[in-house]
């Protein structure tokens, strides 16, 4: 794995996300990194991230898939373009479509591994398959279509 | 709309969910109600539920779709069975599949309306289409397949 998380390269205005922004003290601060041609993030849910007792609530799993997907899309776009991470103009993506199939109840307690494979990449779109594993078992399978961030979001800092 | 939220009828062990549990003080405590043959929930994101500044992060939207989906599935199952909400044995559902298409950036600030239409219902499965609207505009379209909660989760209170 690379040392520095993808999110460490986000410009400040893109680093506010509840799921993955380093500058959001309330949020999950998810960190995604390369692991060969795949990307991986690890996250340990809090005890209150529960569904029924003993299991992780689905919304958190969807959040991890979503944010790991947009982070992976950014990193993959930089790699595809042969550009160093964080170089300007920023290559940032948002989720167009998120699909999560819950394969098994996700136990609450163990660290979760969120692992993405890149299925397709074009200048404006990255399609990924993302597994969420607990203790080596796939609990959820995700599919994310991420697209280059639209201008309507880019210049909308309030 | 009915007065009492679906979630108010959940037994205590099913009322711990971060997204919709009345007994989870950290969570969203989403409340879902009938509105004719549709169901609706309203939720105002916190200022820190941000994606890029000014917009709601996708994971929260996915969470709202997910939890409103399982709540709707429960209520629909009771209605279909002609049973009063909350009567035993509890009809509780979990999400098998969650799909969210993000149609437009969701502005952060306004109350969000989460509205479900029931597409299909069988004793073990409820399929719903769920829109998330801000200021009357559909920002996300969801599809949830909810299934009766498996025994592996039902008896797993730690």
Tab-separated table of N, CA and C in Angstrom, chain B residues 39-153:
chain	number	residue	atom	x	y	z
B	39	UNK	N	-45.338	5.903	1.673
B	39	UNK	CA	-44.831	6.233	3.008
B	39	UNK	C	-43.859	7.385	2.871
B	40	UNK	N	-43.726	8.130	3.963
B	40	UNK	CA	-42.882	9.313	3.884
B	40	UNK	C	-42.137	9.516	5.202
B	41	UNK	N	-40.924	10.049	5.072
B	41	UNK	CA	-40.136	10.442	6.242
B	41	UNK	C	-39.495	11.783	5.910
B	42	UNK	N	-39.296	12.569	6.922
B	42	UNK	CA	-38.641	13.877	6.732
B	42	UNK	C	-37.395	13.912	7.596
B	43	UNK	N	-36.352	14.465	7.041
B	43	UNK	CA	-35.092	14.508	7.793
B	43	UNK	C	-34.323	15.765	7.405
B	44	UNK	N	-33.869	16.467	8.408
B	44	UNK	CA	-33.036	17.640	8.163
B	44	UNK	C	-31.595	17.306	8.527
B	45	UNK	N	-30.726	17.232	7.522
B	45	UNK	CA	-29.333	16.902	7.809
B	45	UNK	C	-28.690	17.968	8.697
B	46	UNK	N	-27.699	17.534	9.450
B	46	UNK	CA	-26.918	18.470	10.265
B	46	UNK	C	-25.934	19.208	9.355
B	47	UNK	N	-25.452	20.356	9.803
B	47	UNK	CA	-24.503	21.118	8.973
B	47	UNK	C	-23.249	20.320	8.604
B	48	UNK	N	-22.881	19.363	9.440
B	48	UNK	CA	-21.659	18.585	9.163
B	48	UNK	C	-21.909	17.362	8.275
B	49	UNK	N	-23.157	17.151	7.851
B	49	UNK	CA	-23.446	16.048	6.923
B	49	UNK	C	-23.151	16.466	5.486
B	50	UNK	N	-21.998	16.995	5.290
B	50	UNK	CA	-21.656	17.617	4.021
B	50	UNK	C	-20.857	16.682	3.103
B	51	UNK	N	-20.989	16.932	1.821
B	51	UNK	CA	-20.127	16.289	0.814
B	51	UNK	C	-19.063	17.342	0.486
B	52	UNK	N	-19.229	18.040	-0.627
B	52	UNK	CA	-18.509	19.295	-0.795
B	52	UNK	C	-19.415	20.355	-0.162
B	53	UNK	N	-18.834	21.464	0.244
B	53	UNK	CA	-19.639	22.449	0.974
B	53	UNK	C	-20.923	22.812	0.235
B	54	UNK	N	-22.017	22.806	0.983
B	54	UNK	CA	-23.306	23.185	0.415
B	54	UNK	C	-24.180	22.022	0.010
B	55	UNK	N	-23.615	20.797	0.055
B	55	UNK	CA	-24.372	19.635	-0.403
B	55	UNK	C	-24.279	18.479	0.592
B	56	UNK	N	-25.326	17.659	0.583
B	56	UNK	CA	-25.405	16.524	1.505
B	56	UNK	C	-24.547	15.370	0.989
B	57	UNK	N	-23.831	14.712	1.891
B	57	UNK	CA	-22.993	13.584	1.448
B	57	UNK	C	-23.864	12.371	1.128
B	58	UNK	N	-23.411	11.642	0.136
B	58	UNK	CA	-24.207	10.546	-0.418
B	58	UNK	C	-24.514	9.435	0.564
B	59	UNK	N	-23.603	9.191	1.481
B	59	UNK	CA	-23.818	8.117	2.443
B	59	UNK	C	-25.039	8.365	3.309
B	60	UNK	N	-25.297	9.610	3.641
B	60	UNK	CA	-26.487	9.916	4.433
B	60	UNK	C	-27.744	9.649	3.611
B	61	UNK	N	-27.716	10.036	2.377
B	61	UNK	CA	-28.877	9.811	1.508
B	61	UNK	C	-29.142	8.313	1.374
B	62	UNK	N	-28.072	7.551	1.204
B	62	UNK	CA	-28.218	6.093	1.130
B	62	UNK	C	-28.787	5.542	2.433
B	63	UNK	N	-28.344	6.102	3.553
B	63	UNK	CA	-28.850	5.653	4.858
B	63	UNK	C	-30.342	5.923	5.004
B	64	UNK	N	-30.770	7.093	4.567
B	64	UNK	CA	-32.188	7.442	4.674
B	64	UNK	C	-33.031	6.517	3.810
B	65	UNK	N	-32.556	6.253	2.600
B	65	UNK	CA	-33.272	5.345	1.697
B	65	UNK	C	-33.357	3.952	2.321
B	66	UNK	N	-32.245	3.507	2.869
B	66	UNK	CA	-32.155	2.169	3.451
B	66	UNK	C	-33.139	2.024	4.622
B	67	UNK	N	-33.039	2.927	5.574
B	67	UNK	CA	-33.870	2.798	6.783
B	67	UNK	C	-35.347	3.075	6.508
B	68	UNK	N	-35.626	4.018	5.631
B	68	UNK	CA	-37.037	4.235	5.285
B	68	UNK	C	-37.579	3.004	4.552
B	69	UNK	N	-36.720	2.346	3.820
B	69	UNK	CA	-37.104	1.120	3.120
B	69	UNK	C	-37.458	-0.018	4.067
B	70	UNK	N	-36.633	-0.251	5.063
B	70	UNK	CA	-36.926	-1.371	5.973
B	70	UNK	C	-38.146	-1.037	6.841
B	71	UNK	N	-38.277	0.226	7.206
B	71	UNK	CA	-39.457	0.622	7.976
B	71	UNK	C	-40.728	0.471	7.167
B	72	UNK	N	-40.670	0.897	5.930
B	72	UNK	CA	-41.823	0.770	5.033
B	72	UNK	C	-42.177	-0.699	4.805
B	73	UNK	N	-41.159	-1.518	4.656
B	73	UNK	CA	-41.394	-2.950	4.435
B	73	UNK	C	-42.150	-3.553	5.611
B	74	UNK	N	-41.737	-3.171	6.811
B	74	UNK	CA	-42.410	-3.682	8.008
B	74	UNK	C	-43.881	-3.241	8.032
B	75	UNK	N	-44.110	-1.960	7.814
B	75	UNK	CA	-45.478	-1.436	7.849
B	75	UNK	C	-46.339	-2.069	6.753
B	76	UNK	N	-45.739	-2.248	5.585
B	76	UNK	CA	-46.479	-2.839	4.466
B	76	UNK	C	-46.836	-4.290	4.757
B	77	UNK	N	-45.933	-4.986	5.421
B	77	UNK	CA	-46.196	-6.389	5.752
B	77	UNK	C	-47.337	-6.504	6.756
B	78	UNK	N	-47.347	-5.620	7.747
B	78	UNK	CA	-48.464	-5.618	8.709
B	78	UNK	C	-49.781	-5.301	8.002
B	79	UNK	N	-49.740	-4.293	7.139
B	79	UNK	CA	-50.972	-3.894	6.434
B	79	UNK	C	-51.466	-5.033	5.548
B	80	UNK	N	-50.531	-5.653	4.838
B	80	UNK	CA	-50.873	-6.760	3.934
B	80	UNK	C	-51.479	-7.930	4.707
B	81	UNK	N	-50.976	-8.146	5.918
B	81	UNK	CA	-51.456	-9.272	6.735
B	81	UNK	C	-52.722	-8.896	7.512
B	82	UNK	N	-53.108	-7.636	7.427
B	82	UNK	CA	-54.288	-7.192	8.178
B	82	UNK	C	-54.051	-7.180	9.673
B	83	UNK	N	-52.818	-6.997	10.065
B	83	UNK	CA	-52.464	-7.035	11.498
B	83	UNK	C	-52.113	-5.634	11.988
B	84	UNK	N	-52.418	-5.337	13.236
B	84	UNK	CA	-52.006	-4.030	13.770
B	84	UNK	C	-50.490	-3.930	13.917
B	85	UNK	N	-49.965	-2.751	13.615
B	85	UNK	CA	-48.528	-2.490	13.754
B	85	UNK	C	-48.071	-2.853	15.165
B	86	UNK	N	-46.953	-3.560	15.233
B	86	UNK	CA	-46.351	-3.855	16.526
B	86	UNK	C	-46.840	-5.154	17.134
B	87	UNK	N	-47.879	-5.777	16.507
B	87	UNK	CA	-48.369	-7.030	17.087
B	87	UNK	C	-47.341	-8.139	16.869
B	88	UNK	N	-47.345	-9.091	17.791
B	88	UNK	CA	-46.375	-10.193	17.735
B	88	UNK	C	-46.909	-11.329	16.876
B	89	UNK	N	-46.039	-12.100	16.176
B	89	UNK	CA	-44.590	-11.899	16.113
B	89	UNK	C	-44.234	-10.686	15.249
B	90	UNK	N	-43.150	-10.015	15.613
B	90	UNK	CA	-42.732	-8.796	14.917
B	90	UNK	C	-42.404	-9.091	13.461
B	91	UNK	N	-42.892	-8.239	12.582
B	91	UNK	CA	-42.554	-8.360	11.160
B	91	UNK	C	-41.455	-7.341	10.868
B	92	UNK	N	-40.227	-7.793	10.927
B	92	UNK	CA	-39.120	-6.872	10.705
B	92	UNK	C	-38.294	-7.317	9.513
B	93	UNK	N	-37.759	-6.341	8.813
B	93	UNK	CA	-37.081	-6.589	7.545
B	93	UNK	C	-35.666	-6.009	7.571
B	94	UNK	N	-34.812	-6.594	6.779
B	94	UNK	CA	-33.486	-6.034	6.536
B	94	UNK	C	-33.312	-5.841	5.029
B	95	UNK	N	-32.340	-5.039	4.688
B	95	UNK	CA	-32.115	-4.732	3.286
B	95	UNK	C	-31.263	-5.819	2.646
B	96	UNK	N	-31.764	-6.363	1.573
B	96	UNK	CA	-30.971	-7.301	0.783
B	96	UNK	C	-30.200	-6.548	-0.290
B	97	UNK	N	-30.842	-5.531	-0.865
B	97	UNK	CA	-30.241	-4.794	-1.971
B	97	UNK	C	-30.682	-3.339	-1.922
B	98	UNK	N	-29.698	-2.474	-2.082
B	98	UNK	CA	-29.923	-1.025	-2.030
B	98	UNK	C	-29.312	-0.409	-3.275
B	99	UNK	N	-30.121	0.351	-4.008
B	99	UNK	CA	-29.640	1.045	-5.206
B	99	UNK	C	-30.002	2.508	-5.056
B	100	UNK	N	-29.028	3.376	-5.240
B	100	UNK	CA	-29.312	4.809	-5.187
B	100	UNK	C	-28.695	5.474	-6.416
B	101	UNK	N	-29.538	6.123	-7.200
B	101	UNK	CA	-29.049	6.929	-8.321
B	101	UNK	C	-29.143	8.397	-7.921
B	102	UNK	N	-27.999	9.056	-7.937
B	102	UNK	CA	-27.950	10.456	-7.541
B	102	UNK	C	-28.234	11.307	-8.776
B	103	UNK	N	-29.397	11.933	-8.779
B	103	UNK	CA	-29.877	12.645	-9.964
B	103	UNK	C	-29.393	14.085	-10.002
B	104	UNK	N	-29.211	14.651	-8.826
B	104	UNK	CA	-28.788	16.055	-8.736
B	104	UNK	C	-28.149	16.243	-7.367
B	105	UNK	N	-27.209	17.185	-7.256
B	105	UNK	CA	-26.638	17.449	-5.936
B	105	UNK	C	-27.745	17.828	-4.949
B	106	UNK	N	-27.684	17.280	-3.739
B	106	UNK	CA	-28.713	17.530	-2.734
B	106	UNK	C	-28.274	18.694	-1.860
B	107	UNK	N	-29.020	19.799	-1.901
B	107	UNK	CA	-28.584	20.960	-1.117
B	107	UNK	C	-28.627	20.670	0.383
B	108	UNK	N	-27.626	21.134	1.087
B	108	UNK	CA	-27.561	20.957	2.541
B	108	UNK	C	-28.228	22.148	3.208
B	109	UNK	N	-29.235	21.856	4.004
B	109	UNK	CA	-29.971	22.919	4.682
B	109	UNK	C	-31.447	22.584	4.749
B	110	UNK	N	-32.116	22.461	3.588
B	110	UNK	CA	-33.551	22.176	3.608
B	110	UNK	C	-33.860	20.788	4.174
B	111	UNK	N	-35.074	20.656	4.690
B	111	UNK	CA	-35.552	19.331	5.095
B	111	UNK	C	-35.655	18.446	3.851
B	112	UNK	N	-35.279	17.193	4.007
B	112	UNK	CA	-35.386	16.233	2.906
B	112	UNK	C	-36.654	15.402	3.080
B	113	UNK	N	-37.327	15.171	1.975
B	113	UNK	CA	-38.490	14.275	1.983
B	113	UNK	C	-38.068	12.939	1.380
B	114	UNK	N	-38.332	11.881	2.106
B	114	UNK	CA	-37.991	10.525	1.646
B	114	UNK	C	-39.309	9.794	1.459
B	115	UNK	N	-39.621	9.444	0.231
B	115	UNK	CA	-40.970	8.943	-0.087
B	115	UNK	C	-40.872	7.605	-0.814
B	116	UNK	N	-41.586	6.620	-0.286
B	116	UNK	CA	-41.514	5.262	-0.842
B	116	UNK	C	-42.822	4.850	-1.493
B	117	UNK	N	-42.685	4.208	-2.643
B	117	UNK	CA	-43.809	3.513	-3.279
B	117	UNK	C	-43.502	2.020	-3.237
B	118	UNK	N	-44.507	1.246	-2.914
B	118	UNK	CA	-44.300	-0.198	-2.830
B	118	UNK	C	-44.581	-0.814	-4.197
B	119	UNK	N	-43.551	-1.427	-4.753
B	119	UNK	CA	-43.683	-2.013	-6.092
B	119	UNK	C	-44.174	-3.448	-6.040
B	120	UNK	N	-43.752	-4.163	-5.003
B	120	UNK	CA	-44.142	-5.573	-4.901
B	120	UNK	C	-44.024	-6.005	-3.447
B	121	UNK	N	-44.927	-6.898	-3.061
B	121	UNK	CA	-44.853	-7.407	-1.691
B	121	UNK	C	-45.237	-8.877	-1.675
B	122	UNK	N	-44.396	-9.673	-1.041
B	122	UNK	CA	-44.692	-11.084	-0.789
B	122	UNK	C	-44.442	-11.296	0.706
B	123	UNK	N	-44.798	-12.458	1.241
B	123	UNK	CA	-44.595	-12.632	2.691
B	123	UNK	C	-43.136	-12.437	3.129
B	124	UNK	N	-42.213	-12.677	2.248
B	124	UNK	CA	-40.806	-12.599	2.661
B	124	UNK	C	-40.039	-11.445	2.052
B	125	UNK	N	-40.659	-10.679	1.179
B	125	UNK	CA	-39.903	-9.669	0.441
B	125	UNK	C	-40.783	-8.469	0.092
B	126	UNK	N	-40.215	-7.281	0.231
B	126	UNK	CA	-40.908	-6.064	-0.193
B	126	UNK	C	-39.946	-5.270	-1.079
B	127	UNK	N	-40.429	-4.867	-2.248
B	127	UNK	CA	-39.613	-4.092	-3.185
B	127	UNK	C	-40.205	-2.692	-3.303
B	128	UNK	N	-39.354	-1.690	-3.138
B	128	UNK	CA	-39.823	-0.299	-3.105
B	128	UNK	C	-38.983	0.609	-3.991
B	129	UNK	N	-39.629	1.647	-4.507
B	129	UNK	CA	-38.936	2.761	-5.137
B	129	UNK	C	-39.013	3.941	-4.174
B	130	UNK	N	-37.878	4.562	-3.923
B	130	UNK	CA	-37.820	5.595	-2.885
B	130	UNK	C	-37.140	6.847	-3.439
B	131	UNK	N	-37.870	7.939	-3.418
B	131	UNK	CA	-37.317	9.219	-3.875
B	131	UNK	C	-36.862	10.058	-2.689
B	132	UNK	N	-35.760	10.753	-2.878
B	132	UNK	CA	-35.324	11.743	-1.896
B	132	UNK	C	-35.424	13.111	-2.565
B	133	UNK	N	-36.232	13.979	-1.953
B	133	UNK	CA	-36.481	15.296	-2.541
B	133	UNK	C	-36.002	16.395	-1.608
B	134	UNK	N	-35.495	17.459	-2.204
B	134	UNK	CA	-35.194	18.685	-1.470
B	134	UNK	C	-35.900	19.818	-2.197
B	135	UNK	N	-36.661	20.573	-1.460
B	135	UNK	CA	-37.408	21.701	-2.036
B	135	UNK	C	-38.219	21.268	-3.256
B	136	UNK	N	-38.812	20.090	-3.165
B	136	UNK	CA	-39.693	19.583	-4.202
B	136	UNK	C	-39.013	18.919	-5.383
B	137	UNK	N	-37.692	18.953	-5.402
B	137	UNK	CA	-36.949	18.374	-6.530
B	137	UNK	C	-36.366	17.019	-6.133
B	138	UNK	N	-36.535	16.036	-7.014
B	138	UNK	CA	-35.953	14.720	-6.749
B	138	UNK	C	-34.438	14.791	-6.940
B	139	UNK	N	-33.709	14.567	-5.864
B	139	UNK	CA	-32.243	14.596	-5.916
B	139	UNK	C	-31.664	13.187	-6.027
B	140	UNK	N	-32.382	12.215	-5.490
B	140	UNK	CA	-31.906	10.828	-5.563
B	140	UNK	C	-33.093	9.896	-5.718
B	141	UNK	N	-32.880	8.836	-6.502
B	141	UNK	CA	-33.913	7.808	-6.676
B	141	UNK	C	-33.348	6.490	-6.171
B	142	UNK	N	-34.055	5.879	-5.259
B	142	UNK	CA	-33.571	4.636	-4.674
B	142	UNK	C	-34.461	3.463	-5.008
B	143	UNK	N	-33.881	2.298	-4.905
B	143	UNK	CA	-34.614	1.033	-5.050
B	143	UNK	C	-34.139	0.138	-3.901
B	144	UNK	N	-35.075	-0.363	-3.144
B	144	UNK	CA	-34.715	-1.216	-2.008
B	144	UNK	C	-35.451	-2.534	-2.116
B	145	UNK	N	-34.723	-3.610	-1.964
B	145	UNK	CA	-35.321	-4.928	-1.780
B	145	UNK	C	-35.088	-5.315	-0.321
B	146	UNK	N	-36.166	-5.381	0.438
B	146	UNK	CA	-36.068	-5.732	1.852
B	146	UNK	C	-36.616	-7.137	2.048
B	147	UNK	N	-35.964	-7.892	2.899
B	147	UNK	CA	-36.376	-9.280	3.152
B	147	UNK	C	-36.614	-9.477	4.645
B	148	UNK	N	-37.474	-10.423	4.974
B	148	UNK	CA	-37.730	-10.735	6.385
B	148	UNK	C	-36.411	-11.028	7.073
B	149	UNK	N	-36.270	-10.529	8.256
B	149	UNK	CA	-35.008	-10.618	8.968
B	149	UNK	C	-34.642	-12.088	9.209
B	150	UNK	N	-33.399	-12.456	8.878
B	150	UNK	CA	-33.022	-13.865	9.030
B	150	UNK	C	-32.820	-14.236	10.506
B	151	UNK	N	-33.025	-15.518	10.803
B	151	UNK	CA	-32.860	-15.988	12.181
B	151	UNK	C	-31.465	-15.705	12.721
B	152	UNK	N	-30.476	-15.651	11.816
B	152	UNK	CA	-29.094	-15.414	12.262
B	152	UNK	C	-28.939	-14.032	12.880
B	153	UNK	N	-29.797	-13.102	12.499
B	153	UNK	CA	-29.731	-11.780	13.118
B	153	UNK	C	-30.714	-11.676	14.281
